[in-house]
PDB file of C-alpha atoms in Angstrom:
ATOM      1  CA  MET P 206      20.225  -2.112 -24.803  1.00  0.00           C
ATOM      2  CA  ARG P 207      17.565   0.579 -24.341  1.00  0.00           C
ATOM      3  CA  GLU P 208      18.419   3.914 -22.728  1.00  0.00           C
ATOM      4  CA  ILE P 209      16.144   5.790 -20.305  1.00  0.00           C
ATOM      5  CA  ASN P 210      17.132   9.262 -19.173  1.00  0.00           C
ATOM      6  CA  THR P 211      16.889  10.221 -15.527  1.00  0.00           C
ATOM      7  CA  LYS P 212      14.975  13.383 -16.470  1.00  0.00           C
ATOM      8  CA  ASP P 213      12.092  11.216 -17.695  1.00  0.00           C
ATOM      9  CA  ILE P 214      12.217   9.206 -14.462  1.00  0.00           C
ATOM     10  CA  THR P 215      12.053  12.346 -12.328  1.00  0.00           C
ATOM     11  CA  LYS P 216       9.142  13.731 -14.339  1.00  0.00           C
ATOM     12  CA  THR P 217       7.247  10.446 -14.096  1.00  0.00           C
ATOM     13  CA  VAL P 218       7.766  10.045 -10.348  1.00  0.00           C
ATOM     14  CA  SER P 219       6.601  13.633  -9.746  1.00  0.00           C
ATOM     15  CA  ARG P 220       3.415  12.987 -11.712  1.00  0.00           C
ATOM     16  CA  LEU P 221       2.715   9.664 -10.003  1.00  0.00           C
ATOM     17  CA  CYS P 222       3.131  11.203  -6.530  1.00  0.00           C
ATOM     18  CA  GLN P 223       0.390  13.684  -7.317  1.00  0.00           C
ATOM     19  CA  GLU P 224      -1.915  11.298  -9.153  1.00  0.00           C
ATOM     20  CA  ALA P 225      -1.708   8.752  -6.336  1.00  0.00           C
ATOM     21  CA  ASN P 226      -2.637  11.353  -3.728  1.00  0.00           C
ATOM     22  CA  PHE P 227      -5.514  12.813  -5.756  1.00  0.00           C
ATOM     23  CA  ASN P 228      -7.096   9.827  -7.511  1.00  0.00           C
ATOM     24  CA  LEU P 229      -8.274   6.662  -5.781  1.00  0.00           C
ATOM     25  CA  GLY P 230      -8.119   3.616  -8.053  1.00  0.00           C
ATOM     26  CA  GLU P 231     -11.312   2.345  -9.622  1.00  0.00           C
ATOM     27  CA  ASP P 232     -10.757  -1.080  -8.039  1.00  0.00           C
ATOM     28  CA  VAL P 233     -10.770   0.516  -4.577  1.00  0.00           C
ATOM     29  CA  LEU P 234     -13.831   2.637  -5.380  1.00  0.00           C
ATOM     30  CA  GLN P 235     -15.688  -0.426  -6.628  1.00  0.00           C
ATOM     31  CA  GLN P 236     -15.003  -2.325  -3.413  1.00  0.00           C
ATOM     32  CA  LEU P 237     -16.019   0.688  -1.307  1.00  0.00           C
ATOM     33  CA  ARG P 238     -19.334   0.918  -3.181  1.00  0.00           C
ATOM     34  CA  ARG P 239     -19.946  -2.796  -2.596  1.00  0.00           C
ATOM     35  CA  ALA P 240     -19.098  -2.347   1.067  1.00  0.00           C
ATOM     36  CA  ARG P 241     -21.523   0.575   1.373  1.00  0.00           C
ATOM     37  CA  ASP P 242     -24.322  -1.431  -0.227  1.00  0.00           C
ATOM     38  CA  SER P 243     -23.725  -4.482   1.982  1.00  0.00           C
ATOM     39  CA  GLU P 244     -22.929  -2.801   5.314  1.00  0.00           C
ATOM     40  CA  GLU P 245     -25.653  -3.531   7.889  1.00  0.00           C
ATOM     41  CA  SER P 246     -24.771  -0.692  10.260  1.00  0.00           C
ATOM     42  CA  PRO P 247     -26.453   2.654   9.360  1.00  0.00           C
ATOM     43  CA  LEU P 248     -23.478   4.556  10.792  1.00  0.00           C
ATOM     44  CA  GLY P 249     -21.100   2.313   8.880  1.00  0.00           C
ATOM     45  CA  ARG P 250     -22.968   2.997   5.629  1.00  0.00           C
ATOM     46  CA  GLN P 251     -22.786   6.723   6.293  1.00  0.00           C
ATOM     47  CA  VAL P 252     -19.037   6.523   6.887  1.00  0.00           C
ATOM     48  CA  LEU P 253     -18.546   4.642   3.620  1.00  0.00           C
ATOM     49  CA  GLU P 254     -20.696   7.189   1.784  1.00  0.00           C
ATOM     50  CA  ASP P 255     -18.535   9.979   3.204  1.00  0.00           C
ATOM     51  CA  ILE P 256     -15.363   8.166   2.099  1.00  0.00           C
ATOM     52  CA  LEU P 257     -16.713   7.897  -1.446  1.00  0.00           C
ATOM     53  CA  ARG P 258     -17.742  11.564  -1.446  1.00  0.00           C
ATOM     54  CA  ASN P 259     -14.281  12.529  -0.236  1.00  0.00           C
ATOM     55  CA  ALA P 260     -12.681  10.565  -3.080  1.00  0.00           C
ATOM     56  CA  ASP P 261     -14.896  12.325  -5.609  1.00  0.00           C
ATOM     57  CA  ILE P 262     -13.957  15.775  -4.266  1.00  0.00           C
ATOM     58  CA  ALA P 263     -10.248  14.889  -4.217  1.00  0.00           C
ATOM     59  CA  ARG P 264     -10.350  13.805  -7.853  1.00  0.00           C
ATOM     60  CA  LYS P 265     -12.308  16.813  -9.112  1.00  0.00           C
ATOM     61  CA  GLU P 266     -10.524  19.504  -7.087  1.00  0.00           C
ATOM     62  CA  HIS P 267      -7.005  17.973  -6.974  1.00  0.00           C
ATOM     63  CA  PHE P 268      -7.033  17.809  -3.196  1.00  0.00           C
ATOM     64  CA  PRO P 269      -5.163  15.065  -1.304  1.00  0.00           C
ATOM     65  CA  LEU P 270      -7.388  12.121  -0.447  1.00  0.00           C
ATOM     66  CA  CYS P 271      -6.005  12.282   3.090  1.00  0.00           C
ATOM     67  CA  GLN P 272      -4.135  14.945   5.049  1.00  0.00           C
ATOM     68  CA  ASP P 273      -1.444  12.294   5.604  1.00  0.00           C
ATOM     69  CA  CYS P 274       0.259  12.135   2.217  1.00  0.00           C
ATOM     70  CA  GLY P 275       2.455   9.361   3.527  1.00  0.00           C
ATOM     71  CA  THR P 276       5.924   7.987   3.227  1.00  0.00           C
ATOM     72  CA  THR P 277       6.643   7.754  -0.489  1.00  0.00           C
ATOM     73  CA  VAL P 278       7.327   4.086  -1.204  1.00  0.00           C
ATOM     74  CA  VAL P 279       8.620   3.494  -4.731  1.00  0.00           C
ATOM     75  CA  PHE P 280       8.861   0.097  -6.421  1.00  0.00           C
ATOM     76  CA  LEU P 281      11.189  -0.102  -9.430  1.00  0.00           C
ATOM     77  CA  GLU P 282      11.117  -3.065 -11.815  1.00  0.00           C
ATOM     78  CA  ILE P 283      14.176  -2.560 -14.012  1.00  0.00           C
ATOM     79  CA  GLY P 284      14.530  -4.552 -17.195  1.00  0.00           C
ATOM     80  CA  GLN P 285      17.945  -6.154 -17.473  1.00  0.00           C
ATOM     81  CA  ASP P 286      18.298  -4.604 -20.952  1.00  0.00           C
ATOM     82  CA  VAL P 287      17.774  -1.040 -19.678  1.00  0.00           C
ATOM     83  CA  HIS P 288      20.586   1.477 -19.325  1.00  0.00           C
ATOM     84  CA  ILE P 289      19.882   4.517 -17.129  1.00  0.00           C
ATOM     85  CA  THR P 290      21.540   7.668 -18.506  1.00  0.00           C
ATOM     86  CA  GLY P 291      21.922  11.246 -17.308  1.00  0.00           C
ATOM     87  CA  GLY P 292      22.684  10.600 -13.661  1.00  0.00           C
ATOM     88  CA  ASP P 293      21.966   8.399 -10.663  1.00  0.00           C
ATOM     89  CA  LEU P 294      18.713   6.431 -10.670  1.00  0.00           C
ATOM     90  CA  TYR P 295      17.945   6.877  -6.977  1.00  0.00           C
ATOM     91  CA  HIS P 296      18.735  10.594  -7.123  1.00  0.00           C
ATOM     92  CA  ALA P 297      16.295  10.902 -10.034  1.00  0.00           C
ATOM     93  CA  VAL P 298      13.549   9.166  -8.041  1.00  0.00           C
ATOM     94  CA  GLU P 299      14.234  11.357  -5.003  1.00  0.00           C
ATOM     95  CA  GLU P 300      14.071  14.520  -7.109  1.00  0.00           C
ATOM     96  CA  GLY P 301      10.749  13.334  -8.525  1.00  0.00           C
ATOM     97  CA  VAL P 302       9.356  12.952  -5.009  1.00  0.00           C
ATOM     98  CA  ARG P 303      10.708  16.393  -4.073  1.00  0.00           C
ATOM     99  CA  GLN P 304       9.057  18.018  -7.091  1.00  0.00           C
ATOM    100  CA  GLY P 305       5.804  16.081  -6.812  1.00  0.00           C
ATOM    101  CA  TYR P 306       5.206  16.882  -3.153  1.00  0.00           C
ATOM    102  CA  THR P 307       6.162  20.531  -3.623  1.00  0.00           C
ATOM    103  CA  GLU P 308       4.219  21.205  -6.819  1.00  0.00           C
ATOM    104  CA  GLY P 309       1.204  19.216  -5.627  1.00  0.00           C
ATOM    105  CA  TYR P 310       1.083  20.967  -2.229  1.00  0.00           C
ATOM    106  CA  LEU P 311       1.219  17.587  -0.531  1.00  0.00           C
ATOM    107  CA  ARG P 312       1.990  17.343   3.172  1.00  0.00           C
ATOM    108  CA  LYS P 313       5.637  16.693   3.938  1.00  0.00           C
ATOM    109  CA  SER P 314       5.794  14.067   6.673  1.00  0.00           C
ATOM    110  CA  ILE P 315       9.355  12.700   6.680  1.00  0.00           C
ATOM    111  CA  VAL P 316      11.744  13.482   9.540  1.00  0.00           C
ATOM    112  CA  ALA P 317      15.479  12.838   9.760  1.00  0.00           C
ATOM    113  CA  GLN P 318      17.157  11.719  13.002  1.00  0.00           C
ATOM    114  CA  PRO P 319      14.080   9.603  13.776  1.00  0.00           C
ATOM    115  CA  PHE P 320      14.966   8.686  17.364  1.00  0.00           C
ATOM    116  CA  SER P 321      16.202  12.119  18.446  1.00  0.00           C
ATOM    117  CA  ALA P 322      15.715  15.549  16.868  1.00  0.00           C
ATOM    118  CA  ARG P 323      13.098  14.408  14.282  1.00  0.00           C
ATOM    119  CA  VAL P 324      13.794  17.282  11.898  1.00  0.00           C
ATOM    120  CA  ASN P 325      11.376  17.555   8.964  1.00  0.00           C
ATOM    121  CA  THR P 326      13.191  17.191   5.622  1.00  0.00           C
ATOM    122  CA  LYS P 327      10.642  19.648   4.147  1.00  0.00           C
ATOM    123  CA  ASP P 328      10.134  17.832   0.825  1.00  0.00           C
ATOM    124  CA  ASN P 329       9.058  14.310   1.858  1.00  0.00           C
ATOM    125  CA  THR P 330      12.409  12.849   0.881  1.00  0.00           C
ATOM    126  CA  PRO P 331      14.046  10.451   1.016  1.00  0.00           C
ATOM    127  CA  PRO P 332      11.615   7.932  -0.442  1.00  0.00           C
ATOM    128  CA  VAL P 333      11.767   4.240   0.432  1.00  0.00           C
ATOM    129  CA  ILE P 334      12.863   2.497  -2.765  1.00  0.00           C
ATOM    130  CA  HIS P 335      12.560  -1.212  -3.566  1.00  0.00           C
ATOM    131  CA  THR P 336      14.362  -2.381  -6.713  1.00  0.00           C
ATOM    132  CA  GLU P 337      13.897  -5.595  -8.661  1.00  0.00           C
ATOM    133  CA  ILE P 338      15.745  -6.656 -11.810  1.00  0.00           C
ATOM    134  CA  VAL P 339      13.422  -8.289 -14.351  1.00  0.00           C
ATOM    135  CA  GLY P 340      13.586  -9.371 -17.955  1.00  0.00           C
ATOM    136  CA  GLY P 341      13.043  -6.965 -20.830  1.00  0.00           C
ATOM    137  CA  ASP P 342      13.930  -3.386 -21.704  1.00  0.00           C
ATOM    138  CA  ARG P 343      11.365  -1.398 -19.725  1.00  0.00           C
ATOM    139  CA  LEU P 344      11.326   0.382 -16.370  1.00  0.00           C
ATOM    140  CA  LYS P 345       8.148   0.049 -14.330  1.00  0.00           C
ATOM    141  CA  ILE P 346       7.676   2.652 -11.600  1.00  0.00           C
ATOM    142  CA  THR P 347       5.036   2.243  -8.886  1.00  0.00           C
ATOM    143  CA  VAL P 348       4.518   4.999  -6.341  1.00  0.00           C
ATOM    144  CA  MET P 349       2.717   4.123  -3.106  1.00  0.00           C
ATOM    145  CA  PRO P 350       2.158   6.927  -0.567  1.00  0.00           C
ATOM    146  CA  LYS P 351       1.835   4.980   2.708  1.00  0.00           C
ATOM    147  CA  GLY P 352       0.118   6.735   5.618  1.00  0.00           C
ATOM    148  CA  GLY P 353       1.624   6.554   9.088  1.00  0.00           C
ATOM    149  CA  GLY P 354      -1.542   5.401  10.827  1.00  0.00           C
ATOM    150  CA  SER P 355      -1.789   2.179   8.841  1.00  0.00           C
ATOM    151  CA  GLU P 356       1.971   1.593   8.567  1.00  0.00           C
ATOM    152  CA  ASN P 357       2.254   1.806  12.372  1.00  0.00           C
ATOM    153  CA  MET P 358       0.020  -1.264  12.596  1.00  0.00           C
ATOM    154  CA  SER P 359       2.543  -3.470  10.754  1.00  0.00           C
ATOM    155  CA  ARG P 360       3.414  -6.688  12.535  1.00  0.00           C
ATOM    156  CA  LEU P 361       5.966  -9.479  12.157  1.00  0.00           C
ATOM    157  CA  ALA P 362       5.970 -12.874  13.836  1.00  0.00           C
ATOM    158  CA  MET P 363       8.558 -15.618  13.589  1.00  0.00           C
ATOM    159  CA  LEU P 364       6.269 -18.559  14.203  1.00  0.00           C
ATOM    160  CA  SER P 365       7.437 -22.104  14.746  1.00  0.00           C
ATOM    161  CA  PRO P 366       6.709 -24.405  11.795  1.00  0.00           C
ATOM    162  CA  GLY P 367       4.397 -26.462  14.007  1.00  0.00           C
ATOM    163  CA  GLN P 368       1.990 -23.529  14.348  1.00  0.00           C
ATOM    164  CA  GLY P 369       1.245 -23.883  10.644  1.00  0.00           C
ATOM    165  CA  ARG P 370      -1.826 -22.519   8.899  1.00  0.00           C
ATOM    166  CA  ARG P 371      -3.799 -22.044  12.133  1.00  0.00           C
ATOM    167  CA  GLY P 372      -0.960 -20.052  13.638  1.00  0.00           C
ATOM    168  CA  VAL P 373      -0.843 -17.789  10.589  1.00  0.00           C
ATOM    169  CA  ILE P 374      -4.580 -17.137  10.739  1.00  0.00           C
ATOM    170  CA  ASP P 375      -4.597 -16.447  14.464  1.00  0.00           C
ATOM    171  CA  PHE P 376      -1.668 -14.026  14.189  1.00  0.00           C
ATOM    172  CA  VAL P 377      -3.126 -12.049  11.267  1.00  0.00           C
ATOM    173  CA  VAL P 378      -6.582 -11.765  12.822  1.00  0.00           C
ATOM    174  CA  ARG P 379      -5.118 -10.737  16.167  1.00  0.00           C
ATOM    175  CA  ALA P 380      -3.014  -8.052  14.452  1.00  0.00           C
ATOM    176  CA  VAL P 381      -6.103  -6.521  12.829  1.00  0.00           C
ATOM    177  CA  ASP P 382      -8.110  -6.823  16.039  1.00  0.00           C
ATOM    178  CA  GLU P 383      -5.435  -5.059  18.079  1.00  0.00           C
ATOM    179  CA  ALA P 384      -5.137  -2.346  15.413  1.00  0.00           C
ATOM    180  CA  GLY P 385      -8.811  -1.522  15.831  1.00  0.00           C
ATOM    181  CA  SER P 386      -9.690   1.862  14.361  1.00  0.00           C
ATOM    182  CA  ASN P 387      -6.075   3.077  14.135  1.00  0.00           C
ATOM    183  CA  PRO P 388      -5.492   2.168  10.460  1.00  0.00           C
ATOM    184  CA  CYS P 389      -8.772   3.830   9.345  1.00  0.00           C
ATOM    185  CA  PRO P 390     -10.859   0.840   8.260  1.00  0.00           C
ATOM    186  CA  PRO P 391     -12.150  -0.543   6.026  1.00  0.00           C
ATOM    187  CA  VAL P 392      -8.643  -1.786   5.372  1.00  0.00           C
ATOM    188  CA  ILE P 393      -6.796  -3.964   2.924  1.00  0.00           C
ATOM    189  CA  VAL P 394      -4.597  -6.492   4.690  1.00  0.00           C
ATOM    190  CA  GLY P 395      -1.329  -7.513   3.082  1.00  0.00           C
ATOM    191  CA  VAL P 396       0.109 -10.794   4.369  1.00  0.00           C
ATOM    192  CA  GLY P 397       3.593 -12.136   3.639  1.00  0.00           C
ATOM    193  CA  ILE P 398       4.464 -15.724   4.566  1.00  0.00           C
ATOM    194  CA  GLY P 399       7.869 -17.367   4.358  1.00  0.00           C
ATOM    195  CA  GLY P 400      11.326 -16.327   3.261  1.00  0.00           C
ATOM    196  CA  THR P 401      13.137 -14.420   6.001  1.00  0.00           C
ATOM    197  CA  ALA P 402      11.898 -11.649   8.270  1.00  0.00           C
ATOM    198  CA  ASP P 403      12.712  -8.940   5.717  1.00  0.00           C
ATOM    199  CA  LYS P 404      11.362 -10.979   2.786  1.00  0.00           C
ATOM    200  CA  ALA P 405       8.041 -11.573   4.560  1.00  0.00           C
ATOM    201  CA  MET P 406       7.665  -7.839   5.229  1.00  0.00           C
ATOM    202  CA  ILE P 407       8.239  -6.863   1.606  1.00  0.00           C
ATOM    203  CA  LEU P 408       5.861  -9.607   0.443  1.00  0.00           C
ATOM    204  CA  ALA P 409       3.155  -8.158   2.677  1.00  0.00           C
ATOM    205  CA  LYS P 410       3.645  -4.648   1.340  1.00  0.00           C
ATOM    206  CA  LYS P 411       3.803  -5.702  -2.304  1.00  0.00           C
ATOM    207  CA  ALA P 412       0.606  -7.713  -1.821  1.00  0.00           C
ATOM    208  CA  LEU P 413      -1.183  -4.381  -1.339  1.00  0.00           C
ATOM    209  CA  LEU P 414      -0.436  -3.467  -4.965  1.00  0.00           C
ATOM    210  CA  ARG P 415      -2.675  -6.224  -6.288  1.00  0.00           C
ATOM    211  CA  THR P 416      -6.082  -5.234  -7.705  1.00  0.00           C
ATOM    212  CA  VAL P 417      -8.285  -5.028  -4.614  1.00  0.00           C
ATOM    213  CA  GLY P 418     -10.193  -8.246  -4.046  1.00  0.00           C
ATOM    214  CA  GLU P 419      -8.386 -10.150  -6.799  1.00  0.00           C
ATOM    215  CA  PRO P 420      -7.587 -13.570  -5.303  1.00  0.00           C
ATOM    216  CA  ASN P 421      -4.151 -15.110  -5.390  1.00  0.00           C
ATOM    217  CA  VAL P 422      -3.688 -17.406  -8.392  1.00  0.00           C
ATOM    218  CA  ASN P 423      -2.548 -20.134  -5.996  1.00  0.00           C
ATOM    219  CA  PRO P 424      -5.730 -21.943  -4.815  1.00  0.00           C
ATOM    220  CA  GLU P 425      -4.328 -22.635  -1.343  1.00  0.00           C
ATOM    221  CA  LEU P 426      -3.455 -18.972  -0.803  1.00  0.00           C
ATOM    222  CA  ALA P 427      -6.791 -17.859  -2.258  1.00  0.00           C
ATOM    223  CA  GLU P 428      -8.614 -20.053   0.264  1.00  0.00           C
ATOM    224  CA  LEU P 429      -6.472 -18.630   3.065  1.00  0.00           C
ATOM    225  CA  GLU P 430      -7.402 -15.102   1.943  1.00  0.00           C
ATOM    226  CA  ARG P 431     -11.111 -15.965   2.016  1.00  0.00           C
ATOM    227  CA  GLU P 432     -10.936 -17.411   5.520  1.00  0.00           C
ATOM    228  CA  LEU P 433      -8.913 -14.484   6.820  1.00  0.00           C
ATOM    229  CA  LEU P 434     -11.329 -11.954   5.317  1.00  0.00           C
ATOM    230  CA  LYS P 435     -14.299 -13.676   6.952  1.00  0.00           C
ATOM    231  CA  ARG P 436     -12.563 -13.896  10.340  1.00  0.00           C
ATOM    232  CA  ILE P 437     -11.526 -10.242  10.158  1.00  0.00           C
ATOM    233  CA  ASN P 438     -14.965  -8.987   9.188  1.00  0.00           C
ATOM    234  CA  ASP P 439     -16.488 -11.047  11.995  1.00  0.00           C
ATOM    235  CA  LEU P 440     -14.508  -8.876  14.444  1.00  0.00           C
ATOM    236  CA  GLY P 441     -17.169  -6.169  14.127  1.00  0.00           C
ATOM    237  CA  ILE P 442     -14.722  -3.238  14.074  1.00  0.00           C
ATOM    238  CA  GLY P 443     -16.462  -1.779  11.048  1.00  0.00           C
ATOM    239  CA  PRO P 444     -15.861   1.387   9.010  1.00  0.00           C
ATOM    240  CA  GLN P 445     -13.625   3.840  10.901  1.00  0.00           C
ATOM    241  CA  GLY P 446     -14.038   1.640  13.978  1.00  0.00           C
ATOM    242  CA  PHE P 447     -17.705   2.560  14.562  1.00  0.00           C
ATOM    243  CA  GLY P 448     -18.877  -1.036  14.302  1.00  0.00           C
ATOM    244  CA  GLY P 449     -20.253  -3.011  11.398  1.00  0.00           C
ATOM    245  CA  ARG P 450     -19.622  -5.920   9.093  1.00  0.00           C
ATOM    246  CA  VAL P 451     -17.008  -4.345   6.810  1.00  0.00           C
ATOM    247  CA  THR P 452     -13.695  -4.085   8.612  1.00  0.00           C
ATOM    248  CA  ALA P 453     -11.625  -5.159   5.588  1.00  0.00           C
ATOM    249  CA  LEU P 454     -12.244  -4.816   1.872  1.00  0.00           C
ATOM    250  CA  ALA P 455      -9.796  -7.598   1.050  1.00  0.00           C
ATOM    251  CA  VAL P 456      -6.936  -9.754   2.265  1.00  0.00           C
ATOM    252  CA  HIS P 457      -4.026 -10.284  -0.114  1.00  0.00           C
ATOM    253  CA  ALA P 458      -1.530 -12.989   0.828  1.00  0.00           C
ATOM    254  CA  GLU P 459       1.783 -13.915  -0.773  1.00  0.00           C
ATOM    255  CA  ALA P 460       4.151 -16.773   0.115  1.00  0.00           C
ATOM    256  CA  PHE P 461       7.793 -17.660  -0.479  1.00  0.00           C
ATOM    257  CA  PRO P 462       9.828 -20.780   0.402  1.00  0.00           C
ATOM    258  CA  THR P 463      11.449 -20.634   3.826  1.00  0.00           C
ATOM    259  CA  HIS P 464      13.958 -22.424   6.054  1.00  0.00           C
ATOM    260  CA  ILE P 465      12.960 -25.767   7.601  1.00  0.00           C
ATOM    261  CA  ALA P 466      13.104 -24.188  11.086  1.00  0.00           C
ATOM    262  CA  SER P 467      11.186 -21.001  10.199  1.00  0.00           C
ATOM    263  CA  LEU P 468       7.695 -19.663   9.558  1.00  0.00           C
ATOM    264  CA  PRO P 469       7.877 -15.873   9.211  1.00  0.00           C
ATOM    265  CA  VAL P 470       4.524 -14.081   8.926  1.00  0.00           C
ATOM    266  CA  ALA P 471       4.193 -10.364   8.209  1.00  0.00           C
ATOM    267  CA  VAL P 472       1.135  -8.111   8.214  1.00  0.00           C
ATOM    268  CA  ASN P 473       1.034  -4.765   6.423  1.00  0.00           C
ATOM    269  CA  ILE P 474      -2.277  -2.949   6.712  1.00  0.00           C
ATOM    270  CA  GLN P 475      -3.482  -0.380   4.175  1.00  0.00           C
ATOM    271  CA  CYS P 476      -6.167   2.152   5.091  1.00  0.00           C
ATOM    272  CA  HIS P 477      -9.220   2.719   2.899  1.00  0.00           C
ATOM    273  CA  SER P 478      -7.225   5.415   1.051  1.00  0.00           C
ATOM    274  CA  ALA P 479      -5.318   2.737  -0.842  1.00  0.00           C
ATOM    275  CA  ARG P 480      -3.153   4.979  -3.007  1.00  0.00           C
ATOM    276  CA  HIS P 481      -0.728   3.798  -5.647  1.00  0.00           C
ATOM    277  CA  LYS P 482      -0.083   4.627  -9.304  1.00  0.00           C
ATOM    278  CA  GLU P 483       2.285   3.119 -11.840  1.00  0.00           C
ATOM    279  CA  ALA P 484       3.881   3.904 -15.181  1.00  0.00           C
ATOM    280  CA  VAL P 485       6.121   2.034 -17.604  1.00  0.00           C
ATOM    281  CA  LEU P 486       8.989   3.770 -19.411  1.00  0.00           C
TER     282      LEU P 486
END
């Protein structure tokens, strides 16, 4: 049994909150450069150039990549041979978010009483935490600041099994089309298929953590991703909605077995500021 102290968890979460908001991943930057070089629209190319310039300034000056520093979504992969000491795990994560958003001067966007008073919690807590028990004696922490504009474009459909592959494609493409410029394209589209309604939604969000443009190891899902990406880019929405060939940088799809009477499909869209950082303790 390996012990991990909550103080180390808090410190790590605080650091990841800031790093995620300041530093865009190299995989995202690489895809943005490819998009800029391939975009046929002059205005679209200019938008992509501005996005890349913004990322460079954010990294050098420690400025947030976007004024919307997001809901702090935290994924925890806890080894079954890990023992958390020094306090409550979730409290440690929450304190890390509180410290990270305060010390990093990141915008606090979370409100309590969401359907009534909507009172700002003033420190971006509480985070949304997803926990998974895995083998081993390590704790993997992934922090994903998720902007409201892209998260608001999430969609869930409970299709009938007879709608099949074509139904999945039509639903995903329609979701991106209806989102238009709202999620700040070029986007990354996370797709979750199967399980239950809640399982499909988490699959779609976790799909966004994959290296951008890396195909699913399952050949059938990889082919689905390719077709979806082509259909989405044929929509002509383009960078920031100004028109062009690059509406999405990638489509990442994940699937899970489901009930014989069900075909859940979830869409979680990520804006071009695809922020997430991870650490292993």
